[in-house]
Coordinates of C-alpha atoms in Angstrom, one line a residue:
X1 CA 4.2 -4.3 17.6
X2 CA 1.4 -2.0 17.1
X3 CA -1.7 -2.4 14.7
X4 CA -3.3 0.7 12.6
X5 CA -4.8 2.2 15.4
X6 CA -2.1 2.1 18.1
X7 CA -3.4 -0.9 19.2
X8 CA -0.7 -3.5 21.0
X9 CA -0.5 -6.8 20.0
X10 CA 1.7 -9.6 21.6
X11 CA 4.4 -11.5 19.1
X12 CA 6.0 -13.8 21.9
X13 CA 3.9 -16.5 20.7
X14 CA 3.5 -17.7 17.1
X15 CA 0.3 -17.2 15.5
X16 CA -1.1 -20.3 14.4
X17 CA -4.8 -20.2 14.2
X18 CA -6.4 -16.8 12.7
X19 CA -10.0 -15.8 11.5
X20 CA -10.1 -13.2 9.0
X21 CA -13.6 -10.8 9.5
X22 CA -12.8 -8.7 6.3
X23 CA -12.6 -10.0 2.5
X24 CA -10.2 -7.9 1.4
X25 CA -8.2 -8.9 4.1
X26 CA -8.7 -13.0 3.7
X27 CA -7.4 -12.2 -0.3
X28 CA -4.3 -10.2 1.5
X29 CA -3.5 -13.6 3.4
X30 CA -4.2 -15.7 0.8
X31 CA -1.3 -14.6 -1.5
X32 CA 0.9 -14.3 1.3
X33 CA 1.2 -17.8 1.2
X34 CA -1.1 -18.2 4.8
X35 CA -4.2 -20.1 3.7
X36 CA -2.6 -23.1 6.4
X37 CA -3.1 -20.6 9.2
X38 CA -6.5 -19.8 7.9
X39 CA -9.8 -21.4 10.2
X40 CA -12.4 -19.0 10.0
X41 CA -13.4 -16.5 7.7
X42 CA -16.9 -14.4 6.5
X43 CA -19.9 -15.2 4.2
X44 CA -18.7 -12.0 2.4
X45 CA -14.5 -13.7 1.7
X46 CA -15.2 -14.5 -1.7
X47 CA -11.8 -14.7 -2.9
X48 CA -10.6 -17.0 -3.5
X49 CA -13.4 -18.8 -3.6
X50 CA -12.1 -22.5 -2.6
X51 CA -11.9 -21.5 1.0
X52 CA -15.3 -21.7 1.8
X53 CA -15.1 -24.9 1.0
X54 CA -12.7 -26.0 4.2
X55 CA -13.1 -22.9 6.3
X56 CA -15.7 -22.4 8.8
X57 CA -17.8 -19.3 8.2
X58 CA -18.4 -17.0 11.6
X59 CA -20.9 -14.5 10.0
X60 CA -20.4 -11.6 8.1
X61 CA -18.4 -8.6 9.6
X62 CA -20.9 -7.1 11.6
X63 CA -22.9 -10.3 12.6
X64 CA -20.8 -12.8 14.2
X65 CA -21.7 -16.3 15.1
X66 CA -20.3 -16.1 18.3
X67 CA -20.3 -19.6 19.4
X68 CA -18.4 -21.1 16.2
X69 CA -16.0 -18.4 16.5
X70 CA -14.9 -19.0 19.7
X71 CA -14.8 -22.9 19.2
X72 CA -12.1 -22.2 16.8
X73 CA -9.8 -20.6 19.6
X74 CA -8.2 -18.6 17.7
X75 CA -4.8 -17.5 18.1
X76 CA -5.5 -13.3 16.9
X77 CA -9.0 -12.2 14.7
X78 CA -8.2 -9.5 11.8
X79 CA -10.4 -6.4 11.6
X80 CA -11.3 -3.3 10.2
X81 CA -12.4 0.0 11.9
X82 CA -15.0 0.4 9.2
X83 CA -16.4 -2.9 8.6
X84 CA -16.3 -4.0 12.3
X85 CA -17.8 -2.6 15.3
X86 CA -16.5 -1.8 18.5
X87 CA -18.6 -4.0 20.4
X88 CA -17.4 -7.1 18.1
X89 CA -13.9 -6.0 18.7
X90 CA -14.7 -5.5 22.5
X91 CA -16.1 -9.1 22.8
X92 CA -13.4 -11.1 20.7
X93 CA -10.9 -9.1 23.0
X94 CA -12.5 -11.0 26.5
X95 CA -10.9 -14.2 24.6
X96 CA -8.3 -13.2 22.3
X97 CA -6.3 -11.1 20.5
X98 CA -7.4 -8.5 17.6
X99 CA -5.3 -6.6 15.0
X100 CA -7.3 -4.1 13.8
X101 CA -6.9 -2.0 10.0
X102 CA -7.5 1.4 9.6
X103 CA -7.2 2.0 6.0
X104 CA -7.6 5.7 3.9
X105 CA -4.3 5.5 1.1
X106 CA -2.6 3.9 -0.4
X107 CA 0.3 3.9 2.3
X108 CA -2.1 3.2 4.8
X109 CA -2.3 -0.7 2.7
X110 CA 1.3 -1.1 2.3
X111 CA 1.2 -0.2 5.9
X112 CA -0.8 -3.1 6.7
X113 CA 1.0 -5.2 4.8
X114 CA 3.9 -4.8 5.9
X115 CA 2.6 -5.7 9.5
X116 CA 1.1 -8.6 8.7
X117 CA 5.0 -9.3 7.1
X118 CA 6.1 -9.1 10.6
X119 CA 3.1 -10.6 12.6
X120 CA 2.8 -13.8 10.3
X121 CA 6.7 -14.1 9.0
X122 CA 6.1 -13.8 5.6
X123 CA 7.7 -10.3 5.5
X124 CA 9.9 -10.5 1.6
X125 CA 6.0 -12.1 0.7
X126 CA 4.8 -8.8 1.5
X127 CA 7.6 -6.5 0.6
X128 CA 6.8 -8.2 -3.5
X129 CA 2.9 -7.7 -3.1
X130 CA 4.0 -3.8 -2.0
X131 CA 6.6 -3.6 -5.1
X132 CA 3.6 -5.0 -7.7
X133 CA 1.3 -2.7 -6.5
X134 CA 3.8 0.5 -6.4
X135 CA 5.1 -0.7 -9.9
X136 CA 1.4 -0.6 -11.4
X137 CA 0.5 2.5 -9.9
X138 CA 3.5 4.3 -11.2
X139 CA 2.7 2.5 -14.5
X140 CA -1.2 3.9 -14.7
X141 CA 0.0 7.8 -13.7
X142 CA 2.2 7.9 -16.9
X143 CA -1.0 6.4 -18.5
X144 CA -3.1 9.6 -17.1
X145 CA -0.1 11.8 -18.5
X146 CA -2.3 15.0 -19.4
X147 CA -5.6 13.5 -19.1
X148 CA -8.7 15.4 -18.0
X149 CA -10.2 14.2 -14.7
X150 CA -14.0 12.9 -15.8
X151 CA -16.6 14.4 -13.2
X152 CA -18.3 11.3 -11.6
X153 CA -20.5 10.4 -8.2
X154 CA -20.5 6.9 -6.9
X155 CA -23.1 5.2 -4.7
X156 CA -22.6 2.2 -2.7
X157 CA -26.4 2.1 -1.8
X158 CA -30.4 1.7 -3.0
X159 CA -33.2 3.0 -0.6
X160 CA -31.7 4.8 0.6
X161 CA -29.4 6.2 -1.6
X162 CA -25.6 6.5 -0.3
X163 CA -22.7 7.9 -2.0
X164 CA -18.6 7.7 -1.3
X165 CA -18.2 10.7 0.1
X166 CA -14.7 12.3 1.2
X167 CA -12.7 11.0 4.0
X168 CA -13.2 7.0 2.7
X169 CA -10.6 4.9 0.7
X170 CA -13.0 4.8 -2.3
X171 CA -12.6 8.3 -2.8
X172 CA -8.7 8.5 -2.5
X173 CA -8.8 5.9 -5.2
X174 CA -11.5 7.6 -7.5
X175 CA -8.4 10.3 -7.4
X176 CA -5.5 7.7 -7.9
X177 CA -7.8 5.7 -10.8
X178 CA -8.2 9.8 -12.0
X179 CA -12.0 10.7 -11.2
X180 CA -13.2 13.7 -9.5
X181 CA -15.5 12.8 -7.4
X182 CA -18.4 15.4 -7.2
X183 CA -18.9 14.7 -3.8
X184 CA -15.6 14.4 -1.8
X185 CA -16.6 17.7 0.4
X186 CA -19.3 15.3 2.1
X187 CA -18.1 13.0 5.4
X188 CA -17.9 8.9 4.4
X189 CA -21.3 7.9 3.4
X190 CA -24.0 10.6 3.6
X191 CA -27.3 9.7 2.3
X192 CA -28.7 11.9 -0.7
X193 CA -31.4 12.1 -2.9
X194 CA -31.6 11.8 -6.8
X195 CA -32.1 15.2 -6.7
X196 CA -29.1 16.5 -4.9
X197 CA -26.8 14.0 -7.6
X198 CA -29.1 15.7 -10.4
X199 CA -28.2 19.2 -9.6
X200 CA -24.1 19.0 -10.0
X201 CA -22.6 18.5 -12.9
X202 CA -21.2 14.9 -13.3
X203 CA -19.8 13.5 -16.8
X204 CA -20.7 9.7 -14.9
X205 CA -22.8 7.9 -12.1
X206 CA -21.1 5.6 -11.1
X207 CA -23.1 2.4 -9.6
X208 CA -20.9 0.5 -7.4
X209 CA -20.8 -3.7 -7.7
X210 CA -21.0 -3.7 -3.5
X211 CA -21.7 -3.5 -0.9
X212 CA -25.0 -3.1 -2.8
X213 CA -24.9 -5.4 -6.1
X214 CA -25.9 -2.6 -8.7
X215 CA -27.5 -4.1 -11.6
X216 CA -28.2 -3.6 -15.6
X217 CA -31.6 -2.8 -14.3
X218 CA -31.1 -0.3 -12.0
X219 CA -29.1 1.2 -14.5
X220 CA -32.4 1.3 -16.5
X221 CA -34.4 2.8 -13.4
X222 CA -31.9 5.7 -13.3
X223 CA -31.9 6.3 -16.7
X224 CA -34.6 8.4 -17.1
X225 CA -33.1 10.3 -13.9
X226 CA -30.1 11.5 -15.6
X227 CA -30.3 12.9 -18.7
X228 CA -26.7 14.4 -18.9
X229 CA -24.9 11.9 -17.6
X230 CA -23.8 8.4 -18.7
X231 CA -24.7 6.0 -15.9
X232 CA -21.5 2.7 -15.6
X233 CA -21.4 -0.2 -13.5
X234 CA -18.4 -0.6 -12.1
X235 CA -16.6 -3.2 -10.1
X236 CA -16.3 -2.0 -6.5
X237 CA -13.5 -4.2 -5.4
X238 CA -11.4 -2.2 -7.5
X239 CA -12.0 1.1 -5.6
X240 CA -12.8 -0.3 -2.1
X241 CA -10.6 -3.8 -1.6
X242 CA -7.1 -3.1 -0.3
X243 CA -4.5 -5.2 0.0
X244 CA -3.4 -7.9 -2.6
X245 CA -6.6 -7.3 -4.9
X246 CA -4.6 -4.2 -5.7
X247 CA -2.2 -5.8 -7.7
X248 CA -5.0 -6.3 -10.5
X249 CA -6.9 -2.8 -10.3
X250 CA -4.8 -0.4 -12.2
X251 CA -5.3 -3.1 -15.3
X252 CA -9.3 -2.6 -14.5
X253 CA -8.9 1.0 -14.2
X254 CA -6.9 1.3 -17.7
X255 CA -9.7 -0.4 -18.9
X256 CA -12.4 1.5 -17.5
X257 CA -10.8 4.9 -18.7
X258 CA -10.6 3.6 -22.3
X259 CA -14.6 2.5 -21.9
X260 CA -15.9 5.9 -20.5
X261 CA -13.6 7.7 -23.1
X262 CA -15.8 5.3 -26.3
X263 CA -18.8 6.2 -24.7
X264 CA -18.2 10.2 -24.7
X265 CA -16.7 10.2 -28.0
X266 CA -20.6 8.3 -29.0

C-alpha cells in the first residue's frame, strides 16, 4: 500500500514495533486497540496520558533523540508532513520504514484511518471510529441549520504573532465547527501584526490552547487591543488533532457555539 503522500510501504511483514512522532496520531492508535504495538512516542503524546508512563519518549516531532529511537528498532515510525521534517523522515528511512500523513479534511482523516485499518489489522476498529465521527458531524450541521457564520481569527503563536491561515486543517474545521475565518485568503501560518488583525472585522479572537498555551492572561494583554471584538480561549485539539480525538469535538464545538452566542447577546 501507499501512505498520504504516495509514499510505498512494505506489508509482507507484520508490524510489531511502532513509534508514533505525532499526538494526534498516538490517540488514533490508542483507540484502535494498538497500545501493545506501541514503544516509542513524543514529549508532546499527551493522550492518553498513562503511556508515558511505559513508553520511551524519542523527543518531540521535530527534535529526535536519535539514539533511543533507533535502539527501539522499530518495525515502521508514523509521521506527519507538517509536524515532521524531511530530514527526520530522510534519516529514519536509512533504518526503517515511515508512513507519512498528509492531512487538510476531513476525508483526508478517514483516509488515514482507514490505512492504518489495513497496515495494523484493525480495519472494522477503524471503519467504527470513521462511522462516530461521520455520525457527529452530520449531527452538528443540522445543529448549524440556518445559523450565521461568526467572523473570527485564530492564532497559534505569541512573539511573533501567527495565525491559521487558509490551506491548513485548522481552517477547514473553523468552517466545519461554522466560523469564518477572517484570514483563510493567507497561506498556512503567516506572521501578522496586532494591527493587521485590528483592521478587519472579526465578531472573535480566537487564542488557540497549542501549539502555544494561550492563557487568561494574555487574554488580558489583548484586551485593551481589541475593543470590538470578544477575545475566547479555545481548546486547539479540537480544531487541529485529527483522528480519534474527533469523535469528541463536535460536542466541544456545540458548546463553544452556545458560549460565544451568551456572550454576544451580553
Amino acid at each position: 500500500m501507499t501512505d498520504q503522500l504516495g509514499r510505498y510501504i512494505d506489508t509482507s511483514i507484520p508490524f510489531k514495533r511502532i513509534v508514533c512522532l505525532v499526538p494526534s496520531q498516538t490517540a488514533l492508535l490508542y483507540d484502535l486497540g494498538l497500545e501493545h504495538l506501541l514503544v516509542g512516542i513524543t514529549k508532546f503524546c499527551v493522550h492518553p496520558p498513562h503511556l508515558k508512563d511505559h513508553l520511551a519518549i524519542v523527543g518531540g516531532t521535530k527534535n529526535i533523540h536519535w539514539d533511543s529511537l533507533k535502539s527501539l528498532k522499530p518495525d515502521i515510525v508514523l509521521c506527519n508532513k507538517e509536524e515532521n521534517t524531511q530530514q527526520i523522515v530522510a534519516q529514519l528511512e536509512t533504518f526503517t520504514q515511515v508512513h507519512i500523513a498528509d492531512i487538510y479534511t476531513l476525508e483526508d482523516c478517514y483516509e488515514l484511518i482507514q490505512q492504518y485499518g489495513v497496515l495494523f489489522n484493525v480495519v472494522q476498529k477503524g471503519e467504527c471510529i470513521i462511522e462516530q465521527i461521520r455520525v457527529s458531524a452530520k449531527e452538528y450541521h443540522s445543529f448549524l441549520a440556518e445559523k450565521t457564520p461568526e467572523k473570527v481569527a485564530y492564532l497559534i503563536w505569541r512573539k511573533p504573532w501567527m495565525l491559521a491561515g487558509g490551506d491548513t486543517f485548522i481552517n477547514h474545521m473553523l468552517e466545519v465547527a461554522g466560523f469564518d475565518n477572517v484570514f483563510k485568503d493567507l497561506s498556512r501560518y503567516p506572521e501578522v501584526e496586532l494591527s493587521d488583525i485590528q483592521k478587519s472585522a472579526i465578531d472573535f479572537l480566537f487564542l488557540s490552547s497549542e501549539p502555544y498555551p494561550f492563557k487568561e492572561k494574555h487574554k488580558a494583554e489583548l484586551r485593551e487591543e481589541f475593543t470590538n471584538a470578544e477575545i475566547v480561549l479555545v481548546n486547539g485539539e479540537f480544531f487541529s488533532w485529527y483522528g480519534s480525538r474527533l469523535t469528541s469535538a463536535f460536542d466541544y464545538f456545540k458548546t463553544l457555539k452556545l458560549q460565544l452566542k451568551s456572550k454576544k447577546a451580553d
